[in-house]
mmCIF file of C-alpha atoms in Angstrom:
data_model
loop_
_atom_site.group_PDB
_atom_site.id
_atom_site.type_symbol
_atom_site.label_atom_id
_atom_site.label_comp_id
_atom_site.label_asym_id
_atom_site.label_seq_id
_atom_site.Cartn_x
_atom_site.Cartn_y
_atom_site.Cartn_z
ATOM 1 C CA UNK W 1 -193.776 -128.927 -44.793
ATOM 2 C CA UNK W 2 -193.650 -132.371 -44.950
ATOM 3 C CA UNK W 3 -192.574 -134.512 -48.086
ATOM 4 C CA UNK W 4 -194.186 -137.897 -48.257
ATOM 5 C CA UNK W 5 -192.973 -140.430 -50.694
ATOM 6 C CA UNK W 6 -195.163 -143.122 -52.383
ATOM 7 C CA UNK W 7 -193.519 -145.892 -53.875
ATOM 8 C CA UNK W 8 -195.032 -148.181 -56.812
ATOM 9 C CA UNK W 9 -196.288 -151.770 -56.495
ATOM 10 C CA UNK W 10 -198.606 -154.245 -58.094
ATOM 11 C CA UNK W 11 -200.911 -156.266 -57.128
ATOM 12 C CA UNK W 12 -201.855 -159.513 -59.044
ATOM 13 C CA UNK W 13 -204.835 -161.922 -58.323
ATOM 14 C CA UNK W 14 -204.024 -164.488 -60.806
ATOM 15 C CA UNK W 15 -207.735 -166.280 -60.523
ATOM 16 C CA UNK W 16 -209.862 -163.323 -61.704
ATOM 17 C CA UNK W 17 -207.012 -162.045 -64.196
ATOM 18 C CA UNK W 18 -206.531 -159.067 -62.634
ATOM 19 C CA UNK W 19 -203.147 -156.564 -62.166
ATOM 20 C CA UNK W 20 -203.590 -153.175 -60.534
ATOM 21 C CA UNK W 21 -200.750 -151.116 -60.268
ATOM 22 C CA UNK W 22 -201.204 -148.676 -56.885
ATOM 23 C CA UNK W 23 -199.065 -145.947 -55.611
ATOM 24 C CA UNK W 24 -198.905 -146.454 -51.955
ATOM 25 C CA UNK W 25 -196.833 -144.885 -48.634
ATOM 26 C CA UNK W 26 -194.423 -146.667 -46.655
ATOM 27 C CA UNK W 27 -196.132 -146.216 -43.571
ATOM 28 C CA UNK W 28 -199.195 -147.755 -45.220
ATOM 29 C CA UNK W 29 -200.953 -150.732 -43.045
ATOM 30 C CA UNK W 30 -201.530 -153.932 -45.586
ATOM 31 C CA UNK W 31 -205.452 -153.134 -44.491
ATOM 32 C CA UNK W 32 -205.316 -149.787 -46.490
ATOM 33 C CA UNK W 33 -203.416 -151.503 -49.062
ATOM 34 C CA UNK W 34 -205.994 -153.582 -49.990
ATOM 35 C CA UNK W 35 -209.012 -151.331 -49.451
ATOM 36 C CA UNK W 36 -207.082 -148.969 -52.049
ATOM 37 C CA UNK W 37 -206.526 -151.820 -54.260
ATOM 38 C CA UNK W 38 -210.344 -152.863 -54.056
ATOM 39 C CA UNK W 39 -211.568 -149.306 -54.210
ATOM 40 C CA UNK W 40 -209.188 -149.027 -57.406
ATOM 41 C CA UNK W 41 -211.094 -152.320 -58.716
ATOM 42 C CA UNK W 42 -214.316 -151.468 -57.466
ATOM 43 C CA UNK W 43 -214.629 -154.911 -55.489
ATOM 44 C CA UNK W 44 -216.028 -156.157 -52.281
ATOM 45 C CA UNK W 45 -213.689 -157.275 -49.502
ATOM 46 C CA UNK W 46 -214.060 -161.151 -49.028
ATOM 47 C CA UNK W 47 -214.038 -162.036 -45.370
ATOM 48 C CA UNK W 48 -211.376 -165.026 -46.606
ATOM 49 C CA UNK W 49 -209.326 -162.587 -48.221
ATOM 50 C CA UNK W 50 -205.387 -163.252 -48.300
ATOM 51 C CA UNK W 51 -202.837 -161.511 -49.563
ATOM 52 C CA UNK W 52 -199.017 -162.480 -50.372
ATOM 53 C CA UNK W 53 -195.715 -160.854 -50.699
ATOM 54 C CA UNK W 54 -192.597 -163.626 -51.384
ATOM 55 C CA UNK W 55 -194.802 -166.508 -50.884
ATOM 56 C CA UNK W 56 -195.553 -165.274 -47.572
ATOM 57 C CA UNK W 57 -199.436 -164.699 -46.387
ATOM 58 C CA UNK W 58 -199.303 -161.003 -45.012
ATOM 59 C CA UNK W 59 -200.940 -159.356 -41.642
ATOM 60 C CA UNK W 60 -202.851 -157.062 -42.496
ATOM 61 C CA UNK W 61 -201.790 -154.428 -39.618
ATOM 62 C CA UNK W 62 -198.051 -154.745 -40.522
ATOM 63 C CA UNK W 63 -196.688 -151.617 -42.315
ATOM 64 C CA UNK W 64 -195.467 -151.533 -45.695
ATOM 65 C CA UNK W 65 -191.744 -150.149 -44.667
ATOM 66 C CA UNK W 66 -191.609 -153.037 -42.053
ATOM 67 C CA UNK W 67 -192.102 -156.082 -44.566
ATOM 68 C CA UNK W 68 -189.468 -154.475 -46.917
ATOM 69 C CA UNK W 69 -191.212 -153.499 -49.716
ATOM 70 C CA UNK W 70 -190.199 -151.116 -52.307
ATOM 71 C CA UNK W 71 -190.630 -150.250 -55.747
ATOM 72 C CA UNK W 72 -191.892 -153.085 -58.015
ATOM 73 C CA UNK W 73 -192.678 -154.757 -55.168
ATOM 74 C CA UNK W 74 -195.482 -157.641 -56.251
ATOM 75 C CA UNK W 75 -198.184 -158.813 -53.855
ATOM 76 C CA UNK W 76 -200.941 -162.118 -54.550
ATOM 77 C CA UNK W 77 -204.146 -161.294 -53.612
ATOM 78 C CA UNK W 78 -206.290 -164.725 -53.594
ATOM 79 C CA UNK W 79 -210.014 -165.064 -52.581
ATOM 80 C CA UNK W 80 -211.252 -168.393 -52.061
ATOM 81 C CA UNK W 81 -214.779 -170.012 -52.346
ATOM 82 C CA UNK W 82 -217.409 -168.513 -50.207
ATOM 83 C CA UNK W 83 -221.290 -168.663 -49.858
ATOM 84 C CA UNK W 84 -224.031 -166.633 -51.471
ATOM 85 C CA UNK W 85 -227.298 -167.423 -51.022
ATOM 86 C CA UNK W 86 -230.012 -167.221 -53.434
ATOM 87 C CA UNK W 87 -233.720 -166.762 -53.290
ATOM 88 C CA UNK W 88 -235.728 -168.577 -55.517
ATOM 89 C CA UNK W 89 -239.568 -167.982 -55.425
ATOM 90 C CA UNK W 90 -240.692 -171.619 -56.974
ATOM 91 C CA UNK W 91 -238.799 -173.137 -53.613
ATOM 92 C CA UNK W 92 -239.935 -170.056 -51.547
ATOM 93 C CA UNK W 93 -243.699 -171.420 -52.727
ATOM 94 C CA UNK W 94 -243.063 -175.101 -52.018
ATOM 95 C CA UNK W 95 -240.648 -175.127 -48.830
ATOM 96 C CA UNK W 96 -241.631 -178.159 -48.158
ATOM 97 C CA UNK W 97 -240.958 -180.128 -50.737
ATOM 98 C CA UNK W 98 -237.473 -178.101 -50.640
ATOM 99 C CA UNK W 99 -236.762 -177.922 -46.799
ATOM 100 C CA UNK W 100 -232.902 -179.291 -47.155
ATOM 101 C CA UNK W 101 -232.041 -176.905 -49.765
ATOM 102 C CA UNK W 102 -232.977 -173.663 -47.539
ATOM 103 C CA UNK W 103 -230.136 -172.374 -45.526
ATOM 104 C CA UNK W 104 -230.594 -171.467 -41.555
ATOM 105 C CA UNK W 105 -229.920 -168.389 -39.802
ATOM 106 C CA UNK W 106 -228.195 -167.219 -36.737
ATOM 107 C CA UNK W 107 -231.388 -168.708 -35.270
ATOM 108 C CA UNK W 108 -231.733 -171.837 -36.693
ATOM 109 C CA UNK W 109 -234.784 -170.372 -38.850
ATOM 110 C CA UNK W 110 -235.549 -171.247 -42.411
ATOM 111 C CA UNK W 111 -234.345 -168.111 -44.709
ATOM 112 C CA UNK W 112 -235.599 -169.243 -47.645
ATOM 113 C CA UNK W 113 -232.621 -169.058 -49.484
ATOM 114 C CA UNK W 114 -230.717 -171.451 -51.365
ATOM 115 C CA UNK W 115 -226.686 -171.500 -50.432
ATOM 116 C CA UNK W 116 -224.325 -171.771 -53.066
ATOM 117 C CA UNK W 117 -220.510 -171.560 -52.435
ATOM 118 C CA UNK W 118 -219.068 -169.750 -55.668
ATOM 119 C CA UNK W 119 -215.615 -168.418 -56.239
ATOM 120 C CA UNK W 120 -214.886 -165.068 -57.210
ATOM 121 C CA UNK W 121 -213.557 -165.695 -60.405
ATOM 122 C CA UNK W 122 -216.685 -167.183 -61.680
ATOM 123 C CA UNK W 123 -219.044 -166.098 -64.246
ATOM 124 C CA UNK W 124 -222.842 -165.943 -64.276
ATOM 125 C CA UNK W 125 -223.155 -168.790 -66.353
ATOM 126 C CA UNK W 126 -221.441 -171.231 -63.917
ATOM 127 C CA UNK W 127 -223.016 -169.990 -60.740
ATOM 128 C CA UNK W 128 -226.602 -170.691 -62.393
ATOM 129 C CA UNK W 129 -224.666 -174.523 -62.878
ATOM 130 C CA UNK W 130 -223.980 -174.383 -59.081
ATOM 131 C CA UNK W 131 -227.035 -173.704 -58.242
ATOM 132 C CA UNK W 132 -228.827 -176.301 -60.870
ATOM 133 C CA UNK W 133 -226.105 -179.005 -59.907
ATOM 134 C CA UNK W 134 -227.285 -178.761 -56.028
ATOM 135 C CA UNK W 135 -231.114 -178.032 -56.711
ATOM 136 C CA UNK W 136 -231.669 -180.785 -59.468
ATOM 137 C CA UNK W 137 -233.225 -178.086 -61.318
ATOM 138 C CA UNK W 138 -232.199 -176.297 -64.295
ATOM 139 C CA UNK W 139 -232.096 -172.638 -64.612
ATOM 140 C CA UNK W 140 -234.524 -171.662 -67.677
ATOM 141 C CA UNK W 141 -233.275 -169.218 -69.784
ATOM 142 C CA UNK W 142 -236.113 -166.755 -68.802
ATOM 143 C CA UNK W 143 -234.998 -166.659 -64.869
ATOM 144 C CA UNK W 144 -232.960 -164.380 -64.030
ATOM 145 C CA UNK W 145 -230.598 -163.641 -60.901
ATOM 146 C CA UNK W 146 -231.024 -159.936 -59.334
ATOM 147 C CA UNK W 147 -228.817 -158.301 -56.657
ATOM 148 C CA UNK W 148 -230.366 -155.572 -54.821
ATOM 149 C CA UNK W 149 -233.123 -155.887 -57.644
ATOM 150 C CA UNK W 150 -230.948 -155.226 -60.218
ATOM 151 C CA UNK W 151 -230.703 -158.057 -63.021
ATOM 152 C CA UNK W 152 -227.350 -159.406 -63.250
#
C-alpha cells in the first residue's frame, strides 16, 4: 500500500470575494489545482485565467512539490475582463440599422450578437449597463437575459 499525503491550501480571488480552502497532493499539476478549485466553486474556467503564489504568476504544468508549497500555502486566482456576446431580437429584426453593434465570426459573418466585455465579478445589473452604455439603449425592466434559455 501506498500512503499519499494531501496538504491544505487556500485559494483567494479577491475580485469576486471568494476563499476556498482545498486539500490537494504534492504531485498535483497547478492545472488540476484549479479545475478542483473551480469544480469546488462550481465555475467556468476563463481562457485568461491566472493564478499566483508569492506574487509570482504560476505555470500551470508545474507540480505543487516543485514550487514549494506546503500547508497554508495561499494562491491568487484573478480573471480579467472577457467577451460575452448577447443576442438581442429588436437588433436581430433591424440589423441594419444596428450593423456595427453585431460581432463577426471566424468568417467574417454577421452573428447577430451584441459583444460585451464583462468581468467576472460583475453582477446582472451592471452587465445590462454594459450593454445599454454601448447600444444607446436602455434595458426595460421587462427584458430579460437567458443562458441556455434559462432566465438569469
Amino acid at each position: 500500500h501506498k500512503l499519499i499525503s494531501r496538504i491544505s491550501i487556500k485559494i483567494d480571488d479577491l475580485e469576486c470575494e471568494l476563499s476556498t480552502d482545498l486539500l490537494v497532493c504534492d504531485f498535483w499539476d497547478i492545472e488540476t489545482v484549479i479545475n478542483t478549485y473551480l469544480d469546488t466553486e462550481r465555475r467556468e474556467m476563463h481562457k485568461n485565467a491566472k493564478i499566483f503564489y508569492e506574487d509570482q504568476e504560476l505555470n500551470k504544468s508545474e507540480s505543487v512539490f516543485n514550487l514549494g508549497m506546503r500547508n497554508r500555502s495561499k494562491l491568487e486566482y484573478k480573471v480579467g475582463e472577457y467577451p460575452i456576446l448577447i443576442f438581442d431580437s429588436q437588433i436581430y429584426q433591424n440589423p441594419s440599422k444596428n450593423s456595427h453593434l453585431l460581432n463577426k465570426n471566424d468568417n467574417g459573418m454577421d452573428t447577430n450578437a451584441v459583444k460585451v466585455d464583462v468581468f467576472d465579478y460583475w453582477t446582472l445589473d451592471q452587465v445590462k449597463s454594459a450593454y445599454a452604455r454601448l447600444t444607446k439603449k436602455p434595458f426595460l425592466e421587462k427584458e430579460l437575459l437567458l443562458s441556455q434559455e434559462r432566465q438569469l
